[in-house]
XYZ file of C-alpha atoms in Angstrom:
418
model
C 102.592 53.092 -5.605
C 103.789 56.386 -3.290
C 102.077 58.444 -1.009
C 103.324 62.212 -1.942
C 107.392 61.753 -1.482
C 107.438 58.099 -0.160
C 107.000 55.163 -1.296
C 105.147 52.429 -0.560
C 108.067 50.251 1.108
C 109.551 53.048 2.436
C 106.617 53.343 4.604
C 106.719 49.346 5.626
C 110.651 50.105 7.001
C 108.910 52.567 8.638
C 105.742 50.179 10.359
C 108.129 47.305 10.333
C 110.479 49.531 12.656
C 107.276 51.050 14.723
C 106.168 47.578 15.389
C 109.517 46.422 16.480
C 110.684 48.088 19.154
C 106.978 48.157 20.935
C 107.207 44.608 20.762
C 109.842 44.636 22.630
C 108.880 47.552 25.333
C 106.020 44.337 25.796
C 108.665 41.588 26.225
C 110.568 43.187 28.792
C 107.880 43.474 30.823
C 108.084 40.665 32.674
C 111.679 41.862 34.251
C 110.131 45.481 35.405
C 108.367 44.976 38.030
C 110.279 45.968 41.115
C 111.533 50.003 41.562
C 114.773 48.596 40.441
C 114.224 46.693 37.704
C 112.117 49.423 35.928
C 114.310 52.550 36.789
C 117.172 50.767 36.426
C 116.870 47.182 34.705
C 118.144 45.221 37.740
C 120.916 47.094 38.092
C 122.568 43.528 35.191
C 123.496 44.854 32.032
C 127.080 44.073 30.498
C 129.032 45.913 28.396
C 127.604 45.363 25.254
C 124.121 46.929 26.489
C 125.520 49.556 28.354
C 127.708 50.098 25.060
C 124.672 50.313 22.904
C 122.737 52.774 26.125
C 125.712 55.223 26.332
C 125.526 54.784 22.437
C 121.852 55.470 22.180
C 121.828 58.444 25.070
C 124.390 60.318 23.166
C 123.165 60.006 19.438
C 120.146 61.709 18.446
C 118.347 62.649 15.590
C 119.280 66.883 16.786
C 122.631 65.839 16.928
C 122.911 64.685 13.609
C 120.333 66.934 11.910
C 122.233 70.152 13.799
C 126.033 68.842 12.645
C 125.290 68.790 8.748
C 122.711 72.467 9.734
C 125.916 74.306 11.236
C 128.924 72.787 8.800
C 126.577 73.501 5.879
C 126.689 77.593 6.895
C 129.713 77.853 9.163
C 131.733 75.108 6.959
C 133.988 72.471 8.916
C 134.315 74.219 11.980
C 130.977 73.869 12.805
C 131.408 70.382 13.993
C 133.090 71.510 17.302
C 130.069 72.383 18.284
C 129.144 69.155 18.855
C 132.903 67.139 18.366
C 133.973 69.150 21.571
C 133.205 66.264 23.639
C 135.429 65.065 22.161
C 138.443 65.428 25.096
C 136.106 64.375 27.931
C 135.644 61.309 26.860
C 138.801 59.470 28.537
C 137.513 61.795 31.251
C 133.796 58.798 31.611
C 136.542 56.184 32.739
C 136.243 57.735 36.167
C 133.570 59.570 36.653
C 130.940 56.305 35.476
C 132.511 53.905 38.280
C 131.805 57.098 40.662
C 127.773 56.898 39.199
C 127.892 52.987 40.214
C 129.878 53.311 43.285
C 127.228 54.813 45.159
C 124.283 52.711 43.863
C 121.339 55.579 43.606
C 118.015 55.326 41.400
C 118.677 59.396 40.911
C 120.871 62.173 40.677
C 118.282 63.846 42.699
C 119.591 61.350 45.495
C 122.675 62.076 45.531
C 121.936 65.453 46.469
C 119.736 63.773 50.066
C 122.479 61.579 50.036
C 124.920 63.963 50.720
C 123.767 66.818 52.213
C 120.656 65.300 54.095
C 118.386 67.531 51.836
C 115.145 66.416 50.693
C 113.857 70.522 49.533
C 117.645 70.935 47.333
C 116.766 67.645 45.770
C 113.029 68.591 44.797
C 114.584 71.361 43.617
C 117.027 69.845 41.298
C 114.491 67.155 40.911
C 111.771 69.843 39.308
C 114.098 71.897 37.634
C 115.360 69.342 35.603
C 112.069 67.603 34.921
C 110.726 71.024 33.460
C 114.406 72.152 31.430
C 114.151 68.406 30.655
C 111.009 68.293 29.310
C 111.047 71.692 27.489
C 114.249 72.286 25.780
C 116.044 68.928 25.355
C 112.731 66.098 24.447
C 111.144 69.820 22.988
C 113.513 70.420 21.027
C 114.494 66.539 19.822
C 111.122 66.370 18.973
C 111.054 69.924 17.301
C 114.217 68.904 14.871
C 112.563 65.260 14.277
C 109.524 67.236 13.046
C 111.869 69.391 10.631
C 113.324 66.331 8.975
C 110.213 63.970 8.963
C 108.478 67.276 7.129
C 111.720 67.738 4.181
C 110.397 63.926 3.905
C 107.167 63.881 3.340
C 107.089 67.530 1.064
C 104.162 67.971 -0.839
C 103.879 68.085 -4.582
C 103.477 71.263 -6.667
C 99.943 69.944 -8.520
C 98.414 70.427 -4.635
C 100.131 73.220 -3.768
C 97.439 76.001 -2.809
C 97.381 79.915 -3.616
C 99.004 80.566 -0.464
C 101.932 78.483 -0.345
C 102.962 78.724 -4.065
C 103.502 82.300 -3.304
C 105.388 81.360 -0.282
C 107.671 78.990 -2.833
C 107.876 81.030 -4.670
C 108.655 84.283 -2.935
C 111.058 82.160 -2.090
C 112.593 82.076 -5.762
C 112.325 85.705 -6.086
C 114.461 86.165 -3.165
C 117.031 83.646 -3.866
C 117.450 85.709 -7.361
C 117.418 88.668 -6.578
C 120.511 87.545 -3.366
C 122.660 86.641 -6.883
C 121.928 89.463 -8.327
C 122.698 91.741 -5.924
C 125.505 89.683 -4.921
C 126.706 90.416 -8.430
C 125.911 93.782 -8.134
C 123.498 94.609 -11.200
C 120.568 95.061 -8.457
C 118.509 98.284 -9.813
C 116.421 100.471 -7.437
C 113.427 98.872 -7.496
C 115.020 95.114 -7.120
C 116.913 96.398 -4.086
C 113.538 97.838 -2.352
C 111.658 94.571 -3.520
C 114.873 92.512 -2.044
C 114.275 94.205 1.254
C 110.745 92.965 1.767
C 111.532 89.533 0.362
C 114.201 89.770 3.248
C 111.294 90.225 5.835
C 109.604 88.000 5.167
C 111.925 84.974 4.865
C 112.737 86.355 8.952
C 109.721 85.636 9.488
C 109.198 81.899 8.093
C 106.794 83.540 4.975
C 109.123 82.108 2.865
C 109.947 78.259 1.996
C 111.784 76.309 -0.309
C 109.183 73.617 -0.551
C 105.920 71.855 0.829
C 105.421 69.756 3.165
C 102.469 67.818 3.790
C 103.151 68.003 7.749
C 102.683 71.722 7.559
C 100.645 74.022 9.738
C 99.173 72.763 13.008
C 96.822 70.113 11.913
C 100.586 68.270 10.943
C 102.503 69.218 13.567
C 100.479 68.319 16.631
C 99.170 65.028 14.766
C 103.461 63.777 14.099
C 103.901 64.988 17.879
C 101.532 63.052 19.212
C 102.395 59.320 16.952
C 105.132 59.842 18.142
C 104.939 59.889 21.834
C 102.518 57.408 22.234
C 105.170 55.398 20.551
C 108.113 55.550 22.935
C 105.219 56.393 25.426
C 104.529 52.522 24.893
C 107.661 50.451 24.785
C 108.833 52.749 27.933
C 105.456 52.088 30.743
C 106.011 48.302 29.260
C 109.114 47.786 29.968
C 111.555 50.537 31.785
C 114.806 50.699 31.461
C 115.332 47.190 30.068
C 113.215 48.282 26.907
C 114.993 51.173 26.628
C 118.796 49.389 26.817
C 117.488 46.463 24.482
C 115.956 49.177 22.107
C 119.417 50.758 21.826
C 120.656 47.740 20.733
C 118.664 47.848 17.497
C 118.466 51.146 17.540
C 122.318 51.711 17.534
C 122.061 50.314 13.789
C 119.886 51.886 12.017
C 122.021 55.151 13.369
C 125.313 53.877 12.215
C 123.026 52.697 8.514
C 121.777 56.369 8.771
C 124.761 58.145 9.410
C 126.762 56.764 6.392
C 123.439 56.207 3.644
C 124.087 59.714 2.319
C 127.695 59.598 2.110
C 127.976 57.955 -1.222
C 124.713 58.306 -3.028
C 125.921 62.356 -2.248
C 130.145 61.873 -3.684
C 128.123 60.132 -6.377
C 125.515 62.743 -6.903
C 127.957 65.957 -7.007
C 130.984 63.339 -9.002
C 132.951 61.599 -6.160
C 135.558 62.964 -3.519
C 137.261 65.978 -5.924
C 134.050 67.288 -7.086
C 133.371 67.732 -3.204
C 136.492 69.882 -3.581
C 135.718 72.061 -5.963
C 132.201 72.981 -5.425
C 133.309 73.841 -1.563
C 135.093 77.275 -0.996
C 138.544 76.079 0.149
C 137.555 78.063 3.701
C 135.014 76.109 4.844
C 137.416 73.138 5.157
C 139.348 74.557 8.053
C 138.937 72.538 11.020
C 139.424 75.547 13.047
C 139.236 79.671 11.723
C 139.013 80.263 9.452
C 138.008 83.743 7.767
C 134.540 83.429 8.410
C 133.097 85.838 10.763
C 131.479 82.781 12.324
C 133.879 80.211 12.898
C 134.851 78.807 15.298
C 138.344 78.912 17.086
C 140.860 77.282 19.374
C 139.038 80.318 22.637
C 135.720 79.128 21.609
C 136.774 75.755 21.536
C 138.381 75.694 24.944
C 135.381 77.666 26.185
C 132.866 75.175 25.908
C 134.733 72.760 26.465
C 134.997 74.381 29.739
C 131.477 74.759 30.486
C 131.004 70.980 29.094
C 133.192 69.414 32.370
C 131.507 71.409 34.883
C 127.640 70.404 33.410
C 128.540 66.897 32.946
C 128.522 65.320 36.053
C 124.224 66.972 36.144
C 123.218 65.496 33.980
C 119.889 63.425 34.874
C 120.947 60.316 33.003
C 123.614 59.696 34.783
C 122.888 57.644 37.327
C 120.469 55.329 35.463
C 122.381 54.566 32.748
C 125.516 53.716 35.315
C 123.284 52.425 37.343
C 122.463 49.581 35.691
C 125.564 48.460 34.766
C 126.038 44.220 36.307
C 129.638 45.990 37.426
C 131.819 48.958 37.251
C 133.818 47.503 34.898
C 130.401 47.361 32.570
C 129.761 51.234 33.298
C 133.208 51.822 32.737
C 133.844 50.584 29.140
C 130.345 51.059 28.074
C 130.498 54.748 29.136
C 133.430 54.914 26.935
C 133.331 53.179 23.993
C 129.691 53.946 23.236
C 130.392 58.027 23.594
C 133.661 57.392 21.193
C 131.645 55.785 18.753
C 129.321 58.679 18.627
C 132.155 61.128 17.704
C 133.234 58.795 14.764
C 129.125 59.393 13.966
C 129.636 63.310 14.316
C 132.931 63.110 11.532
C 130.117 61.019 9.053
C 127.659 63.604 10.136
C 129.952 66.848 8.956
C 130.749 64.749 5.661
C 126.873 65.124 4.582
C 126.939 69.344 5.622
C 129.731 69.216 3.258
C 127.905 67.188 1.022
C 124.723 69.599 1.479
C 127.075 72.853 0.213
C 127.939 71.217 -2.564
C 124.975 70.449 -3.523
C 122.933 73.815 -2.461
C 124.520 76.866 -3.463
C 123.356 80.313 -4.915
C 120.039 79.836 -6.465
C 119.130 76.579 -4.786
C 120.496 77.381 -1.221
C 117.834 76.359 1.339
C 115.428 78.549 3.499
C 116.328 76.980 6.654
C 119.307 74.633 6.942
C 117.490 72.185 9.517
C 115.829 70.840 6.349
C 119.410 70.282 5.008
C 119.746 66.706 5.664
C 115.720 65.936 4.936
C 116.474 68.033 1.235
C 119.038 65.454 0.794
C 117.850 62.593 1.676
C 114.076 63.449 -0.215
C 117.173 64.004 -3.525
C 119.697 61.363 -3.204
C 118.214 58.313 -1.330
C 115.628 55.653 -3.579
C 112.359 53.368 -2.006
C 113.812 51.725 0.436
C 116.344 53.627 1.062
C 114.289 56.763 2.500
C 112.336 54.113 4.447
C 115.398 52.929 5.880
C 116.980 56.342 6.559
C 113.205 57.813 8.171
C 113.579 54.785 10.164
C 117.224 55.369 11.446
C 116.052 59.153 12.689
C 113.239 57.937 14.356
C 115.850 55.689 16.411
C 118.833 58.106 16.849
C 115.920 60.861 18.366
C 113.561 57.480 20.584
C 117.030 56.224 21.748
C 117.866 59.671 23.268
C 113.995 60.407 24.105
C 113.701 57.035 26.051
C 116.747 57.492 28.527
C 115.861 60.890 29.432
C 111.909 59.667 29.795
C 113.131 57.334 31.892
C 115.437 59.607 34.375
C 112.628 61.972 34.282
C 110.161 59.538 35.196
C 112.680 58.297 37.950
C 113.039 62.217 39.142
C 109.291 62.734 39.337
C 108.479 59.123 41.489
C 110.980 59.055 43.269
C 111.863 62.941 44.236
C 108.846 64.949 43.587
C 105.607 62.407 44.288
C 107.416 60.114 46.574
C 108.351 63.171 49.020
C 104.185 64.200 49.158
C 102.539 60.789 49.114
């Protein structure tokens, strides 16, 4: 039995995942009766929970989708936009111990504690709340929506007239692009191609139609997604987030690996990957492409990251929840190094996407590469596991960010007023 592109087994897997995370939140509610218990899990999380808390906080579906998308567009050098933090990992051994040692609740508390000014702490809190909600959580939800919509593809028989025009226009656009590359396009074709290019830039052409297209589908997705994350956070606080991170971390590893064997099988193995992907696309630094990433760009990204890493709102809650300094250090370094391994796997998925979607099959939205590969390669059950992994990856990060936002608002905005 199928519902659109999903088998009933896939729905059962997804529902089971959602039920487990809410159950874990309910079980953790008893430990969240005090402010320290709610925002810092009672400062009692050991090395294992610190590992999963850091791994889940750093690893999100946005990172997986964007890394695969960038590699699909730029080649292997696109991986550095995510992997550049590899060089910062040793620094976490020192930084996280310091955040644990100050024994505060939020980073805004640090401004008040060190500089004796509530106004600066309040400004930091308000700025970070707005930036986190709009940029980090909002953009993460948008990417999650894009991937989920690419998995819920509407059958061609149920397309509306407008949807059919959109898909047929995209197919015509790709065909004319190929003809233009070969130099076989006449004047009429060039005029038509210019028109289609403008439509493609405005997002009017689609390579597929999703059940979630349109405002109703988007807002239904955002509402249900936010309700599930909110449910276990409100009930259990940071401890619920940490326990769920352990469960979700396992799913993150699964969804990061699962596409690679199926993708290699679809294209004919490693030898065909080397055959179908242009050689320049394998260059980790530089290359002939104008958009490739070189050493100077990599150094610039690293320099910005090492400066801004101290002001991230989750530093105090993640490190402060550790039961001792060694747990904070171990969790930070091991959890973030584990993410780097995931990034390498995501890059391989991007290279497989290059081999799969070329020429007339090129995708209209590179961010849909992950979802389209999942839909094309995975069998019932595996597809549901992939969707559960994507939800887990996003929810784990958003849960940690939400806890930090909640602490900032409660202590450094509302707490100053009331």
